[in-house]
Coordinates of C-alpha atoms in Angstrom, one line a residue:
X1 CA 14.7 86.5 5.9
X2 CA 13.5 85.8 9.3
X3 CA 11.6 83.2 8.2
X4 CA 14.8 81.3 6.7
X5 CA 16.8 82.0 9.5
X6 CA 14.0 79.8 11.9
X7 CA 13.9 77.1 9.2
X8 CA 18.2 76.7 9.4
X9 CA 17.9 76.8 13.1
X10 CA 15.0 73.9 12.7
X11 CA 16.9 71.7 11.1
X12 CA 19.7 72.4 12.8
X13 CA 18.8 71.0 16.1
X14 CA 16.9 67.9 14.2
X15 CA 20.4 67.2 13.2
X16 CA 21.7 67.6 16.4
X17 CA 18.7 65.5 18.2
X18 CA 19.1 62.9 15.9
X19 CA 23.2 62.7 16.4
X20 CA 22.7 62.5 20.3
X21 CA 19.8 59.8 20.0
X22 CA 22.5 57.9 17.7
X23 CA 25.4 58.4 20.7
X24 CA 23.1 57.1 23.1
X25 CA 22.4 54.0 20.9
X26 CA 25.8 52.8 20.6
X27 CA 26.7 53.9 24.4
X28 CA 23.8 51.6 25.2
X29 CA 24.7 48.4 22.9
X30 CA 28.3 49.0 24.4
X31 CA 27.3 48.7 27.5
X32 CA 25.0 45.6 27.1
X33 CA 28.0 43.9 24.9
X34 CA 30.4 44.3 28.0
X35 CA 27.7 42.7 29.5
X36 CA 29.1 39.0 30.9
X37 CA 25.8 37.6 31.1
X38 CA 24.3 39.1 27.7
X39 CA 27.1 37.9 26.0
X40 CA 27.1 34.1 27.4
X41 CA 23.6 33.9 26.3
X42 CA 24.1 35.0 22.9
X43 CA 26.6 32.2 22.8
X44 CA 24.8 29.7 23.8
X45 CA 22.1 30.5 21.0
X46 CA 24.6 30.4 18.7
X47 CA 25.9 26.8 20.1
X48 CA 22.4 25.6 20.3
X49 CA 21.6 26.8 16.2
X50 CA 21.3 23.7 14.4
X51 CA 22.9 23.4 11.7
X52 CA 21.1 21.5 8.7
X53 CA 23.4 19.2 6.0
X54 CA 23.0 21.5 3.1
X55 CA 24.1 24.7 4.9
X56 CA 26.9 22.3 6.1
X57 CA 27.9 21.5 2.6
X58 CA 27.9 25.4 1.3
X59 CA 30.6 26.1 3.9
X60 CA 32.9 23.4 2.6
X61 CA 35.8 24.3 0.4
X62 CA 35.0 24.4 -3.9
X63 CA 37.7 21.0 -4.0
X64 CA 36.1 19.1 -1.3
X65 CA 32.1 19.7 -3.5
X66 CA 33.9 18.7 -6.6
X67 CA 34.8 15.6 -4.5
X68 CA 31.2 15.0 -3.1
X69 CA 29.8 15.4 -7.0
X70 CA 31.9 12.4 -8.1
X71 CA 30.5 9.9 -5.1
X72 CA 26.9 11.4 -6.8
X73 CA 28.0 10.1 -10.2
X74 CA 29.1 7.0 -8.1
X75 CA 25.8 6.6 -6.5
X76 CA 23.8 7.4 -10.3
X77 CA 26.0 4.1 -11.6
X78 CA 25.3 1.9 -8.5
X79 CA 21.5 3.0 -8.8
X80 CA 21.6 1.6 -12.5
X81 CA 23.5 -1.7 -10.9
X82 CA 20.5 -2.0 -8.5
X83 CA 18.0 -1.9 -11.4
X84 CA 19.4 -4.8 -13.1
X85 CA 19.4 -7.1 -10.1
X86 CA 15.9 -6.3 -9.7
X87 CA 15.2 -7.5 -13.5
X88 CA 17.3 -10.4 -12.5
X89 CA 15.1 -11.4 -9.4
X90 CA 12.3 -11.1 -11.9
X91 CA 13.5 -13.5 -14.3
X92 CA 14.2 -16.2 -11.2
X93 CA 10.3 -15.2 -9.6
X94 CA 9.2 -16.2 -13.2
X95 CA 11.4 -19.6 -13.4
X96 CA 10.4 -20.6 -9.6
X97 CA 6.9 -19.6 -10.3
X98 CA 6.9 -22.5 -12.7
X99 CA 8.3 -24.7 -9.9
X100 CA 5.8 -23.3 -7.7
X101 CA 2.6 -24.1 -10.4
X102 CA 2.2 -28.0 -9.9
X103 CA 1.7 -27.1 -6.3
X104 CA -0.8 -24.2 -6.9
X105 CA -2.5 -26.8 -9.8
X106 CA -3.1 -29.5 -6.8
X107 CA -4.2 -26.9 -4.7
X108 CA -7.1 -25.8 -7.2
X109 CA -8.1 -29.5 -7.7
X110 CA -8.6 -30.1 -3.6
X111 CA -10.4 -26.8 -3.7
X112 CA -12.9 -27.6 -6.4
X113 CA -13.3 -31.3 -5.4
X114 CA -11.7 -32.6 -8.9
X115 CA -9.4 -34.6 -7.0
X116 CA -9.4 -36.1 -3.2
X117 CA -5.9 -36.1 -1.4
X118 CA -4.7 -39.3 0.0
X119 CA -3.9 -40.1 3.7
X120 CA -0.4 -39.2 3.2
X121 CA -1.2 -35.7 1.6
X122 CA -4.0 -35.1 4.2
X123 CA -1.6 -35.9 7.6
X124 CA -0.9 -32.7 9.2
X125 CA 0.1 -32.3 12.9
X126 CA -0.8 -29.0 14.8
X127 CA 0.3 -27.3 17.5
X128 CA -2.6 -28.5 19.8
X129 CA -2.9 -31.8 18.2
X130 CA -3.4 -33.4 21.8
X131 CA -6.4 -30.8 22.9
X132 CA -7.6 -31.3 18.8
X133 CA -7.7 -35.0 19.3
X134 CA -9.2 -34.6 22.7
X135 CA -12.0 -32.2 22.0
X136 CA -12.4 -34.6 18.6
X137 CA -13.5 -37.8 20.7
X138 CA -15.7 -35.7 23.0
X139 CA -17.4 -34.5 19.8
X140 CA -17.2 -37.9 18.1
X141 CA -19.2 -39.6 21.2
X142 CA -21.7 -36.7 21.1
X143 CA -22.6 -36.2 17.6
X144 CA -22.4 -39.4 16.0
X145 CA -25.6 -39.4 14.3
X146 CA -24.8 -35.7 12.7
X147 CA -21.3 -36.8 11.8
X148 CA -23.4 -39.4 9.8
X149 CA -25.6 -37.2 8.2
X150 CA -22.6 -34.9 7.6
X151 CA -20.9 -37.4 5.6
X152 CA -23.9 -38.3 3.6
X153 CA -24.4 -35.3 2.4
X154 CA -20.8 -35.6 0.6
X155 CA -19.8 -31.9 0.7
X156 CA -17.5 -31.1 -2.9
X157 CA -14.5 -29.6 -2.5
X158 CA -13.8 -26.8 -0.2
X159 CA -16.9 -24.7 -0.6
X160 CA -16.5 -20.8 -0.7
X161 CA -12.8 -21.0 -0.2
X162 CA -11.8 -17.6 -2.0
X163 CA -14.6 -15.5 -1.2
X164 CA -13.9 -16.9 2.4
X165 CA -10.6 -15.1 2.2
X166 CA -11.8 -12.2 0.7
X167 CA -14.2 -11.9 3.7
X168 CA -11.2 -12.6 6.0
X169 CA -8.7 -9.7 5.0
X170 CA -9.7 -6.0 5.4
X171 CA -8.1 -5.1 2.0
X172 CA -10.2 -7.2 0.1
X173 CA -13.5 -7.3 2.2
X174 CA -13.7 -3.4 2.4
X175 CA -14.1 -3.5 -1.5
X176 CA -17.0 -6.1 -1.4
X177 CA -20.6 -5.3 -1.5
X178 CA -23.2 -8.0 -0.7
X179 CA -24.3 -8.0 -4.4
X180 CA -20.8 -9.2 -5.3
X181 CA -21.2 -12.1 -2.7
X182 CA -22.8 -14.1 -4.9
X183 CA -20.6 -14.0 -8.1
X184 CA -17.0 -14.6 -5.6
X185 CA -18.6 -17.7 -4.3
X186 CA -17.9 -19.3 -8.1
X187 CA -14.1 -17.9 -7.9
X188 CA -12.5 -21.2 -8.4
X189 CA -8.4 -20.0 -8.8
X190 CA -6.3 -17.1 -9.0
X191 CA -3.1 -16.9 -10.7
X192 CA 0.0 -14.9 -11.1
X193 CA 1.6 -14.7 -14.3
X194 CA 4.9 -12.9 -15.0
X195 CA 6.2 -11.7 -18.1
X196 CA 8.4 -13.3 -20.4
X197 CA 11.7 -13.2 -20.9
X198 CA 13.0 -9.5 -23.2
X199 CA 9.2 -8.7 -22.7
X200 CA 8.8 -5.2 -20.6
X201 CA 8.5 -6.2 -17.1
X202 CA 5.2 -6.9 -15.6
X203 CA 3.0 -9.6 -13.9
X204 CA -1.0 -10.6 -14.5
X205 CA -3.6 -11.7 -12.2
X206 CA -6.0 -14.0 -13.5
X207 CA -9.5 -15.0 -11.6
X208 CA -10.9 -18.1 -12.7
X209 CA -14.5 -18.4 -12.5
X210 CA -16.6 -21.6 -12.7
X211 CA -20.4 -21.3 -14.5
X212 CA -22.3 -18.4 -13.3
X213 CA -25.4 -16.1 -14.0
X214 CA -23.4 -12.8 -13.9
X215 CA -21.0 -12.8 -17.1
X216 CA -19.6 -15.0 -19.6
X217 CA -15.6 -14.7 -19.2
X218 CA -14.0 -17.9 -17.4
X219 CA -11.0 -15.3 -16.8
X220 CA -10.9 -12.0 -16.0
X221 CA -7.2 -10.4 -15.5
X222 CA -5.4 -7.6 -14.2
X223 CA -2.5 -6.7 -15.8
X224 CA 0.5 -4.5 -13.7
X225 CA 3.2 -2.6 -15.3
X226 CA 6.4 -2.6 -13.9
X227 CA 9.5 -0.9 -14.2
X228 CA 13.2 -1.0 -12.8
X229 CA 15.1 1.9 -13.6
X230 CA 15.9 5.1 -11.8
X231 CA 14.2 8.1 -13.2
X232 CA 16.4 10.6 -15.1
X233 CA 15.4 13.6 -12.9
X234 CA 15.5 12.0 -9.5
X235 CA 17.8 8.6 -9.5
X236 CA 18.4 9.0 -5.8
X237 CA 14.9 8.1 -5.5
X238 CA 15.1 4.7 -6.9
X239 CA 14.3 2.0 -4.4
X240 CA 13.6 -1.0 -6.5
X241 CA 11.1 -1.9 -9.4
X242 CA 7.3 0.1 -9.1
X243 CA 4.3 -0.1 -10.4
X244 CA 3.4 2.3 -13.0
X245 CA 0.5 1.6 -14.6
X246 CA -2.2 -1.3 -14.8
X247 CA -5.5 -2.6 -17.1
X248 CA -7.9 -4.5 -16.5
X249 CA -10.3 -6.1 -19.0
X250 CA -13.8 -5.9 -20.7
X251 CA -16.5 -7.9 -18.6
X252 CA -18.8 -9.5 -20.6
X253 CA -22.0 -9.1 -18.4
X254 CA -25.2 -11.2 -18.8
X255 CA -28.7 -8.7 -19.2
X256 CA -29.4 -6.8 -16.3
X257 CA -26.3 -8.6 -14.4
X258 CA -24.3 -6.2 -13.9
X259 CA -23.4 -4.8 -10.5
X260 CA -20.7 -2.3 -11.6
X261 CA -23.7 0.4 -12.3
X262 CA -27.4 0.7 -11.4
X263 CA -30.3 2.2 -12.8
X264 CA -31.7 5.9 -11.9
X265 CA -34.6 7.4 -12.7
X266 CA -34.8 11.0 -13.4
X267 CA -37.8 13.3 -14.1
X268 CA -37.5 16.1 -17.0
X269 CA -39.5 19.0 -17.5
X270 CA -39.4 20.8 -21.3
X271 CA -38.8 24.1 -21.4
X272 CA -41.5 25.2 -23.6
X273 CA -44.4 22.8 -23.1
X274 CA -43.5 22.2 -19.6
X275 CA -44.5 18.2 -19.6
X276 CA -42.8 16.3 -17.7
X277 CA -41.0 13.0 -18.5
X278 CA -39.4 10.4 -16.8
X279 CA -35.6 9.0 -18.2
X280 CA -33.4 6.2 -17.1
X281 CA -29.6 6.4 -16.6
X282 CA -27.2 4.3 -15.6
X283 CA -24.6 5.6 -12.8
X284 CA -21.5 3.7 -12.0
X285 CA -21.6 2.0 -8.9
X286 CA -19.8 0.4 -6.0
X287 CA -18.4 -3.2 -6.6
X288 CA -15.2 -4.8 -6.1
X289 CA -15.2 -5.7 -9.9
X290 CA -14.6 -2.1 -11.0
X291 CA -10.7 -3.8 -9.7
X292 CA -11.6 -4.9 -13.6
X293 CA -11.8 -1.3 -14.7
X294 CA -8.7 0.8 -13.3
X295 CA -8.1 4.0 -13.7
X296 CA -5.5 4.8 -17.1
X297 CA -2.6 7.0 -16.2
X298 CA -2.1 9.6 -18.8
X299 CA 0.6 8.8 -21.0
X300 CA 1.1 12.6 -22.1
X301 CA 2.7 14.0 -18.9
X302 CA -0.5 14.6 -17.4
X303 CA -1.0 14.8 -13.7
X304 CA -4.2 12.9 -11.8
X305 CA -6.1 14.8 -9.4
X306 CA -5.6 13.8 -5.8
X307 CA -8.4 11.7 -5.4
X308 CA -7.6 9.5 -8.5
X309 CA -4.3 9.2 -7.5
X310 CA -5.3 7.8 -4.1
X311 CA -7.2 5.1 -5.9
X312 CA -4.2 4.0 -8.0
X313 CA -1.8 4.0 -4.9
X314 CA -4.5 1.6 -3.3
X315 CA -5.0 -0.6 -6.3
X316 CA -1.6 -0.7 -6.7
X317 CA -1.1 -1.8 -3.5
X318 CA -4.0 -4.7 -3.4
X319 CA -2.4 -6.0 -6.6
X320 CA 1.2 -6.2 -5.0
X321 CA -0.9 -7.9 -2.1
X322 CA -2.7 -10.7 -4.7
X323 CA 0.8 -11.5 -5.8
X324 CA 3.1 -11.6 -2.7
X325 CA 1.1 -13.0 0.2
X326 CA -2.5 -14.0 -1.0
X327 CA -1.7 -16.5 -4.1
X328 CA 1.1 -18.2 -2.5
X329 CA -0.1 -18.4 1.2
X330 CA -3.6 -18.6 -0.2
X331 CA -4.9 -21.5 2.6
X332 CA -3.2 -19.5 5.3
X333 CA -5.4 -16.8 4.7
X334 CA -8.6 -19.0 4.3
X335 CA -7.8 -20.3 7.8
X336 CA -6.9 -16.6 9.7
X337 CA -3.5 -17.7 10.3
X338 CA -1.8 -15.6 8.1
X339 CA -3.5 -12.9 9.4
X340 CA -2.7 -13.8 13.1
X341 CA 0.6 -13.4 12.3
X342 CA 0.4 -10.6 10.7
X343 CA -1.3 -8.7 13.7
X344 CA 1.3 -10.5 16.2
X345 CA 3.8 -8.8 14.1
X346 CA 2.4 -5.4 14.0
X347 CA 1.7 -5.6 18.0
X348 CA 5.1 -6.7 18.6
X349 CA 6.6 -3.8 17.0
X350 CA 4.2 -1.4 19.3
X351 CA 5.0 -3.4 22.5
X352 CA 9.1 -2.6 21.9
X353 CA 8.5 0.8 21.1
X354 CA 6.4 1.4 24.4
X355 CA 9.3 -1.0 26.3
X356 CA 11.8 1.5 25.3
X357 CA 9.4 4.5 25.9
X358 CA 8.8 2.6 29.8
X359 CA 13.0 2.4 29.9
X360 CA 13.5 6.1 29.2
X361 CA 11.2 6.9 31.7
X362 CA 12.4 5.2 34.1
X363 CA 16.0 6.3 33.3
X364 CA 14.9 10.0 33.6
X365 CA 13.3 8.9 37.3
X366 CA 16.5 7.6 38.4
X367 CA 18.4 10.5 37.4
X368 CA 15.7 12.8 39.0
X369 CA 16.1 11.0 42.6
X370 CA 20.0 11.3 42.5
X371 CA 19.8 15.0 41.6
X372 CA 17.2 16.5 44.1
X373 CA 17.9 20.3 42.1
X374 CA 15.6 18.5 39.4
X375 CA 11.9 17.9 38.5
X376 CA 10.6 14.1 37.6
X377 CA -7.6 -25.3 -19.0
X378 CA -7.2 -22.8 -21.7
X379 CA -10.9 -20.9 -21.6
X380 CA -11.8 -18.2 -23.3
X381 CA -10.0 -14.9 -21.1
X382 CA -11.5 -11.4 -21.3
X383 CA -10.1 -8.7 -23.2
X384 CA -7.9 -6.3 -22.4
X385 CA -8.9 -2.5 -21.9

């Protein structure tokens, strides 16, 4: 009996320590609440919580969402609008790209010496016409006898003019080893080629090669997939056509020409008799004409690892870059000024942003000094994969 009697009066004053720690808790977070300067800084946190669009949106009223889900179905239809201007602008690239081909057929004639341009095709005035003109008759009086040995030795053409641009943009020249030299210098053309009309939408690149050592195909192509739609599970994303996919063809290599792999040689012991033998294999290897030899995106759902997916992205990209800037501006980029531009470009953009960067600074100076409180022909084409 004793024993239960100290075990009631245990717990009775746990209860009662336990009610006066609670009574002291709330007489304490009353006390801070009256608090004038605890409670103007739990304002201020509460004024200085962002607040992000979405939890924005779950506040609003269930009428005004219904309202914001039509202008989605607005935006869906509009998306679909967008797609079929793109398919339009495809169908006038194709029509002006025949405009553009007697041009781009001249071109290729000048650049392979099959035809010489006249005085009135060759007249072109520069910028610096008066220091070219002047630096021209200095040169003319002092290398007379090498301008006549220059002319007799009747240069064809403009020599190397392709794999000159190749060498000349990064994009291209990073994907060139010096065993591929060789086989660019006989890269006589390069063409773009859209698809026809009710055909799914697409474009091919076709490299035209003159007589070599190295393979047998006058054409090797690249063919890009297209398409303009928005995708069903994400038609917000939709931002014009895209390419999708891509093949190249089959390179018909001469014997021991090919520079896409190289020979190994590994040794082999037997297991039981424990000779050893040495095999051959072949391991692919580095060359800008594995471009011929793309990667296939799975057509059953699939996903690539990163790595291959990386190498799409970028062949994706140098493809979009054959067709938009280096076919049609193709002598801009064999004489750097393409380029030139482009870097101007991209160094203007930096040079604003660190104007504006200066201006803020210097606004935040200002406002420092006034308020001293603060601090301061028709050949024969390769086949497709």
């Amino acid at each position: 009996m004793a024993d239960n009697s100290k075990t009631e009066d245990t717990a009775s004053d746990s209860v009662e320590a336990a009610k006066n720690a609670s009574d002291k808790k709330e007489k304490l977070a009353d006390q801070v609440m009256q608090n004038p300067q605890v409670l103007a800084a739990l304002q201020e946190r509460l004024d200085n919580t962002a607040l992000t669009p979405s939890s924005y949106i779950e506040t609003l009223p269930k009428a005004v969402k219904r309202r914001i889900d039509a202008l989605k179905q607005l935006q869906v239809k509009c998306a679909h609008i967008e797609a079929k201007f793109y398919e339009e602008v495809h169908d006038l690239e194709r029509k002006y790209a025949a405009l553009y081909q007697p041009l781009f057929d001249k071109r290729r004639e000048f650049i392979n010496g099959e035809a010489e341009p006249t005085d009135a095709e060759s007249e072109w005035h520069s910028e610096n016409e008066e220091e070219e003109k002047l630096a021209g008759d200095l040169k003319n009086v002092v290398v007379i006898e090498e301008k006549a040995e220059a002319e007799e030795t009747n240069v064809k053409g403009i020599p190397d003019f392709w794999f000159t641009i190749f060498r000349n943009v990064d994009m291209l020249s990073e994907l060139v080893q010096e065993y591929d030299e060789p086989i660019l210098k006989h890269l006589q053309d390069i063409k773009v080629k859209f698809s026809e009309p009710g055909q799914p939408m697409s474009f091919s690149l076709e490299f035209h090669f003159g007589p070599n050592d190295y393979f047998s195909n006058s054409i090797l192509t690249k063919t890009y997939k297209m398409k303009s739609e928005p995708d069903k599970t994400d038609p917000f994303s939709f931002e014009g056509p895209e390419i999708v996919d891509c093949e190249g063809c089959t390179i018909d290599w001469k014997k021991g020409k090919n520079v896409t792999v190289k020979t190994i040689k590994k040794k082999q012991k037997h297991k039981g008799r424990g000779t050893v033998r040495t095999i051959t294999k072949q391991v692919p290897n580095d060359s800008f004409f594995n471009f011929f030899s793309p990667i296939k995106v799975s057509g059953d759902g699939e996903s690539l690892d990163e790595d291959s997916e990386f190498t799409l992205a970028a062949d994706f990209e140098i493809g979009h870059f054959f067709r938009e800037r280096i076919v049609p501006r193709a002598v801009l980029y064999f004489t750097g000024e393409a380029i030139e531009d482009d870097d101007n470009f991209e160094e203007g953009e930096e040079g604003e942003e660190e104007e504006l960067e200066g201006e803020e600074e210097g606004e935040e100076e200002e406002d420092a000094e006034s308020d001293p409180k603060k601090d301061s022909s028709q050949p024969a084409e390769c086949k497709q994969q």
